[in-house]
Short mmCIF file of C-alpha atoms and ligand atoms in Angstrom, two decimals:
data_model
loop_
_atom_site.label_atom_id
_atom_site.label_comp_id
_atom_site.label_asym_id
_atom_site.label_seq_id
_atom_site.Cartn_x
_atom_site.Cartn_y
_atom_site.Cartn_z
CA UNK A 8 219.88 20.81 77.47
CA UNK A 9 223.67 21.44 76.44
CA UNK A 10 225.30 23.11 79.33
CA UNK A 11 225.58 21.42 82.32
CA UNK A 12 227.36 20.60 85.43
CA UNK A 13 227.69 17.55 87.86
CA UNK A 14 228.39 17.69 91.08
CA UNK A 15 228.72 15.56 94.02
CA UNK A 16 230.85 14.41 97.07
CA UNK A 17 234.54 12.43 96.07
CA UNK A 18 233.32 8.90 94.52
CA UNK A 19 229.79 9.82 93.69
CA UNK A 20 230.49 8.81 90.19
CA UNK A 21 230.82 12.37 88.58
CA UNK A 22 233.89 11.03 86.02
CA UNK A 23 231.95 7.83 85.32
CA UNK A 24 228.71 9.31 85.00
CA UNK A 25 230.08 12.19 83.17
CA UNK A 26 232.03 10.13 80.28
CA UNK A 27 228.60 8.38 79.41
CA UNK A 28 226.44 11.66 79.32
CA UNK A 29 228.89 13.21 77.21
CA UNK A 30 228.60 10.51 74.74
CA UNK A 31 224.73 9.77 74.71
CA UNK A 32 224.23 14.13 74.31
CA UNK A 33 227.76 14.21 72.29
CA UNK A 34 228.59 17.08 74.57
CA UNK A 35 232.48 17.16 75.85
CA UNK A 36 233.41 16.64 79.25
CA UNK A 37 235.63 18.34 81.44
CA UNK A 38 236.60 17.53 84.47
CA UNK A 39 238.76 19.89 86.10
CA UNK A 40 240.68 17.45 88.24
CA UNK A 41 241.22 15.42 85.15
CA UNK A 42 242.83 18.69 83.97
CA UNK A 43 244.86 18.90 86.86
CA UNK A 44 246.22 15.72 87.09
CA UNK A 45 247.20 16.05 83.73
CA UNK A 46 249.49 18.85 84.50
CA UNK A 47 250.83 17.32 87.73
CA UNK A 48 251.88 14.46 85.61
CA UNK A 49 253.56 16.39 82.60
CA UNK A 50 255.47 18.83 85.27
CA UNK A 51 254.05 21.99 83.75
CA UNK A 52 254.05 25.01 86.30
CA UNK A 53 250.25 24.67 86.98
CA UNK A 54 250.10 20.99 87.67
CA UNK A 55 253.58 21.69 90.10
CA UNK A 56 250.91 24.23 92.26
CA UNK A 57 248.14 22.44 92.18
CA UNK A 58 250.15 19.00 93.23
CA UNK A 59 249.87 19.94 97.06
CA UNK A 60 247.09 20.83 97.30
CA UNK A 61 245.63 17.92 95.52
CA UNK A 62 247.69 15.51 97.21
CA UNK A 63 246.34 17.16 100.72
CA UNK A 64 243.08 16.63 99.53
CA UNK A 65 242.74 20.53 99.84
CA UNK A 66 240.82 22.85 96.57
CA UNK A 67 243.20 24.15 94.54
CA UNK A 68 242.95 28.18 94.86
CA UNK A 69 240.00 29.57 93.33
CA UNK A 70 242.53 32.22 91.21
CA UNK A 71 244.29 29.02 89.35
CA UNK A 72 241.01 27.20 88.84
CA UNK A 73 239.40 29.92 87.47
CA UNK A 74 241.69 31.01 84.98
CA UNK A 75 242.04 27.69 83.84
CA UNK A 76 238.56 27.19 83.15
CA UNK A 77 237.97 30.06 81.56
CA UNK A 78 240.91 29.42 79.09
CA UNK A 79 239.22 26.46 78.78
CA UNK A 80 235.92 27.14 78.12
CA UNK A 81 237.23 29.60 75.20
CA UNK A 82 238.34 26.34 73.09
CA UNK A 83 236.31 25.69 70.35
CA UNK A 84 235.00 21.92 71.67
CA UNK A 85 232.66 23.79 73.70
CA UNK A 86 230.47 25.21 71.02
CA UNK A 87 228.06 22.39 71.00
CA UNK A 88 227.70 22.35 74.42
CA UNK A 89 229.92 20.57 77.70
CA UNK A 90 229.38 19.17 80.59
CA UNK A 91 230.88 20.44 83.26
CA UNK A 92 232.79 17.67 86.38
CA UNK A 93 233.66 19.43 89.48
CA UNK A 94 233.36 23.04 89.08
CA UNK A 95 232.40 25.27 90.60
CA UNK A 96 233.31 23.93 94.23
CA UNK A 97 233.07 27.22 95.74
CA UNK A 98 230.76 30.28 95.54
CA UNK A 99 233.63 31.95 94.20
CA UNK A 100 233.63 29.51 91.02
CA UNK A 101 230.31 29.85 90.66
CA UNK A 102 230.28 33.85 90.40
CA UNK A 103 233.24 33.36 87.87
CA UNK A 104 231.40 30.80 85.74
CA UNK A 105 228.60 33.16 85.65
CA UNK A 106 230.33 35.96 84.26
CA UNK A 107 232.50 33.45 81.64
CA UNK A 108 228.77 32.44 80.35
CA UNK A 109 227.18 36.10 80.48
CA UNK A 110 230.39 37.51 78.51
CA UNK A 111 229.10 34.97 75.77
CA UNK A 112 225.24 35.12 76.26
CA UNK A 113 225.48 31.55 77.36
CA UNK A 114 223.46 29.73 80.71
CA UNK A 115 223.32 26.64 82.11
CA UNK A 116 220.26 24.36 81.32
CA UNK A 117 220.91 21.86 84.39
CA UNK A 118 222.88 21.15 87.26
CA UNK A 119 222.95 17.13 87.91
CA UNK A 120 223.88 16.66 91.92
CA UNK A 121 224.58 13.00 92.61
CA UNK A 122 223.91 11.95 95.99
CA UNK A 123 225.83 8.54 98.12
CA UNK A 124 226.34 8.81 101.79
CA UNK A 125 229.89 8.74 103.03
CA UNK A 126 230.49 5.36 104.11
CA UNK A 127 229.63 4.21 100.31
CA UNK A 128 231.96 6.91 98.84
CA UNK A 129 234.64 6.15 101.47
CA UNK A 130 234.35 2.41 100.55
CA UNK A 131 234.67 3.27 96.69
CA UNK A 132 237.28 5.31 97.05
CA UNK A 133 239.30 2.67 98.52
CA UNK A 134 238.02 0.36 95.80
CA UNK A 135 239.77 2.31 93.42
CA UNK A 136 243.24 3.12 95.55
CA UNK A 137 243.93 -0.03 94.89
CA UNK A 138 243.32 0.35 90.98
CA UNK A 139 244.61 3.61 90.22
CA UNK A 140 246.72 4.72 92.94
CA UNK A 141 245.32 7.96 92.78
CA UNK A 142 247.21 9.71 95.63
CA UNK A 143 244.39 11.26 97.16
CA UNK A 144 242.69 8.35 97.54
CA UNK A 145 244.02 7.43 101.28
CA UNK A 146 241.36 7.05 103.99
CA UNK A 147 242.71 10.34 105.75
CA UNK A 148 242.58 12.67 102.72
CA UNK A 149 239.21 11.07 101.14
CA UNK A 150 237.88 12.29 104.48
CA UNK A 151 239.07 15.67 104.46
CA UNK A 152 237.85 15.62 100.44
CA UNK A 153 234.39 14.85 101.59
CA UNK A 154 234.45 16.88 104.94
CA UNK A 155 235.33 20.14 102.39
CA UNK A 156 232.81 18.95 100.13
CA UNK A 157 230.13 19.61 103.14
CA UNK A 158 231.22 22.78 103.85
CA UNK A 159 232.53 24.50 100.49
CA UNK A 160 230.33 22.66 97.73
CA UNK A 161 226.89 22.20 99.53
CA UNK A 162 226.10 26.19 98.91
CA UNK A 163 227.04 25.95 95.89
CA UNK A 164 224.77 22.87 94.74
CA UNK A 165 222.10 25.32 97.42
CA UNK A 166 222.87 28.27 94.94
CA UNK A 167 221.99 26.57 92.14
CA UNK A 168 218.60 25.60 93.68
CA UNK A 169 217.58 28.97 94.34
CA UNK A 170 217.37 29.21 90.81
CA UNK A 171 215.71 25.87 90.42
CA UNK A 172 218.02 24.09 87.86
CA UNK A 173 218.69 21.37 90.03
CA UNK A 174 217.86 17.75 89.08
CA UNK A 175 218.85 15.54 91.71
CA UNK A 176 220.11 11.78 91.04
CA UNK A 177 220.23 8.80 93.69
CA UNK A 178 223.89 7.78 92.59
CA UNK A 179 223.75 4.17 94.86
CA UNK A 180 223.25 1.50 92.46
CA UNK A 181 224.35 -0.02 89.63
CA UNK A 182 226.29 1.93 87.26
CA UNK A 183 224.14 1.49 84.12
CA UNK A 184 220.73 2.21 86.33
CA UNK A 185 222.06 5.83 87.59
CA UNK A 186 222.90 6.41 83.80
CA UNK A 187 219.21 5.96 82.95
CA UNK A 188 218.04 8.16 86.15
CA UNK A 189 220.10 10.70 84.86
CA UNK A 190 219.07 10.44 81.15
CA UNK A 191 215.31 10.35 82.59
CA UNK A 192 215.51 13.56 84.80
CA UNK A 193 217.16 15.41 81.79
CA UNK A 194 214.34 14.44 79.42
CA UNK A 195 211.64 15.51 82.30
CA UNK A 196 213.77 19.21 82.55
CA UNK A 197 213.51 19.88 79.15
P1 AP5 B 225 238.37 15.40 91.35
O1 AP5 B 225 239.23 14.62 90.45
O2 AP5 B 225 237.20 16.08 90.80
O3 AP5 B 225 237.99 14.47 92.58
P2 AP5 B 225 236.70 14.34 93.50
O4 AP5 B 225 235.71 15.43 93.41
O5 AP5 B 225 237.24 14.07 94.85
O6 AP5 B 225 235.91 13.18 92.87
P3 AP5 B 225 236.45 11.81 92.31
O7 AP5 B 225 237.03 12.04 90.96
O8 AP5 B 225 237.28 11.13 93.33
O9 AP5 B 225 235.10 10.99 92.24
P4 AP5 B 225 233.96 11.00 91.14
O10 AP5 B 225 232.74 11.63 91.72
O11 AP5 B 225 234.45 11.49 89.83
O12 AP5 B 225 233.65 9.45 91.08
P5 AP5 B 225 234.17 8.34 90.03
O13 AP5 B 225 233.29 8.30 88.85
O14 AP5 B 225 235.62 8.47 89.85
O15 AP5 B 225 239.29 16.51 92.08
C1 AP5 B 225 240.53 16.12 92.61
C2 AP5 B 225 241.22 17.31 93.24
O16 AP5 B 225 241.47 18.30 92.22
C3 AP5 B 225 240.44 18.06 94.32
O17 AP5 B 225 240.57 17.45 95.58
C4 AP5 B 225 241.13 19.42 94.26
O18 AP5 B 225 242.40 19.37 94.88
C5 AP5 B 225 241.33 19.61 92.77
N1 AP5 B 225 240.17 20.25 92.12
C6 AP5 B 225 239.36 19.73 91.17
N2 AP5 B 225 238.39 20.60 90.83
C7 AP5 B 225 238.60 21.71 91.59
C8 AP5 B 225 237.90 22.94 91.72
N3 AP5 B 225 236.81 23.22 90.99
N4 AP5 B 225 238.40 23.83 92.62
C9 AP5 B 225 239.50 23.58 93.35
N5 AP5 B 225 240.18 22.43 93.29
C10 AP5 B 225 239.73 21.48 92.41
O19 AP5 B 225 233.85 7.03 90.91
C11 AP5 B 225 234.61 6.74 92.08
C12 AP5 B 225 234.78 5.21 92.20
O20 AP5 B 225 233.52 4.61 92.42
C13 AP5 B 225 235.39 4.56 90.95
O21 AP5 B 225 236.20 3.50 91.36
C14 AP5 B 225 234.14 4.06 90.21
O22 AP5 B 225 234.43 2.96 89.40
C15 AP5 B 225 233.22 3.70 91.35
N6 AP5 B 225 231.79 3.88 91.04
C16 AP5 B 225 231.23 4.86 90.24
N7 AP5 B 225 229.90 4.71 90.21
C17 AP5 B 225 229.60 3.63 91.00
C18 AP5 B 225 228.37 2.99 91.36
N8 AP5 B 225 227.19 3.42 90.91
N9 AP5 B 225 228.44 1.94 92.22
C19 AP5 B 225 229.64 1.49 92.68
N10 AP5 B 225 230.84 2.05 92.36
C20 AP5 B 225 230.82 3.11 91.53
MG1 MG B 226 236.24 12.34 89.13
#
């Protein structure tokens, strides 16, 4: 139960959930907007591309993302396994990460979808404008974020059902009880 994915809607907790899987399964996590937003902040000529898009709450175009995480997913940190934060986002990510893993004779073991309805996410997302002044993080652009999210990222989550490695998490709660959800659908997968 190495490689894996979560995904969810803007605030479901993917980056917070993600940070303690990775340490209870000692997998690394990678979050590609983590990725990006490193890049927008050092200047470099990816994070200057993906900056508007980001900023209009928009996915960045499947051609960048893609080549990014497959240069990515060539480092040597992903031997052990990874966990994978917010790719794919489109059914064009999700053909790419399927032939990245078939080149190698790799697969996915799971795909964790966290679920919140969109007056919870809106209000976290707020929480944390305040916090981290993420600039996506205005009311008008977490909406768009979460109004792409229905239409791009559903199918994808939909895809990965048809092939029934989907393990589905209530993420409403506390933070520590939709760690142990998670930990206890993974053990029931395996
Ligand atoms: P990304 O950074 O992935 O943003 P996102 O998907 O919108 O999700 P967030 O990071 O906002 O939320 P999260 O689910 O990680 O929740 P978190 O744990 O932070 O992507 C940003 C942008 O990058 C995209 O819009 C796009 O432009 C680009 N991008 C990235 N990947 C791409 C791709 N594959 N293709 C194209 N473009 C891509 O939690 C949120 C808040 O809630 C925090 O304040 C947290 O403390 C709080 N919280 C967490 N859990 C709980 C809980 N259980 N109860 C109460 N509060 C909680
Ligand atoms: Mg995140």
């Amino acid at each position: 139960m190495t490689r894996m994915l979560i995904v969810g809607p803007p605030g479901s907790g993917k980056g917070t959930q993600a940070a303690r899987i990775s340490e209870r399964l000692g997998i690394v996590a990678i979050s590609t907007g983590d990725i990006f937003r490193a890049n927008v902040k050092a200047e470099t000529p990816l994070g200057v591309e993906a900056k508007q898009y980001m900023d209009a709450g928009d996915y960045v175009p499947d051609s960048v993302t893609n080549r990014m995480v497959r240069s990515r997913l060539q480092e040597p940190d992903v031997q052990d396994g990874f966990l994978l934060d917010g790719y794919p986002r489109t059914i064009a990510q999700v053909e790419e990460l399927d032939d990245i893993l078939a080149s190698t004779d790799q697969q996915l073991d799971a795909v964790l979808q966290l679920t919140a309805d969109d007056d919870e996410l809106v209000s976290r997302l707020l929480g944390r404008a305040a916090e981290d002044g993420r600039t996506d993080d205005t009311e008008e652009v977490i909406r768009h974020r979460l109004n792409l999210y229905h239409e791009k990222t559903e199918v994808v989550v939909a895809k990965y059902a048809e092939r029934g490695i989907v393990a589905k998490v209530d993420g409403i709660g506390p933070v520590d009880d939709v760690t142990e959800r998670i930990m206890a659908v993974l053990k029931d997968a395996q």
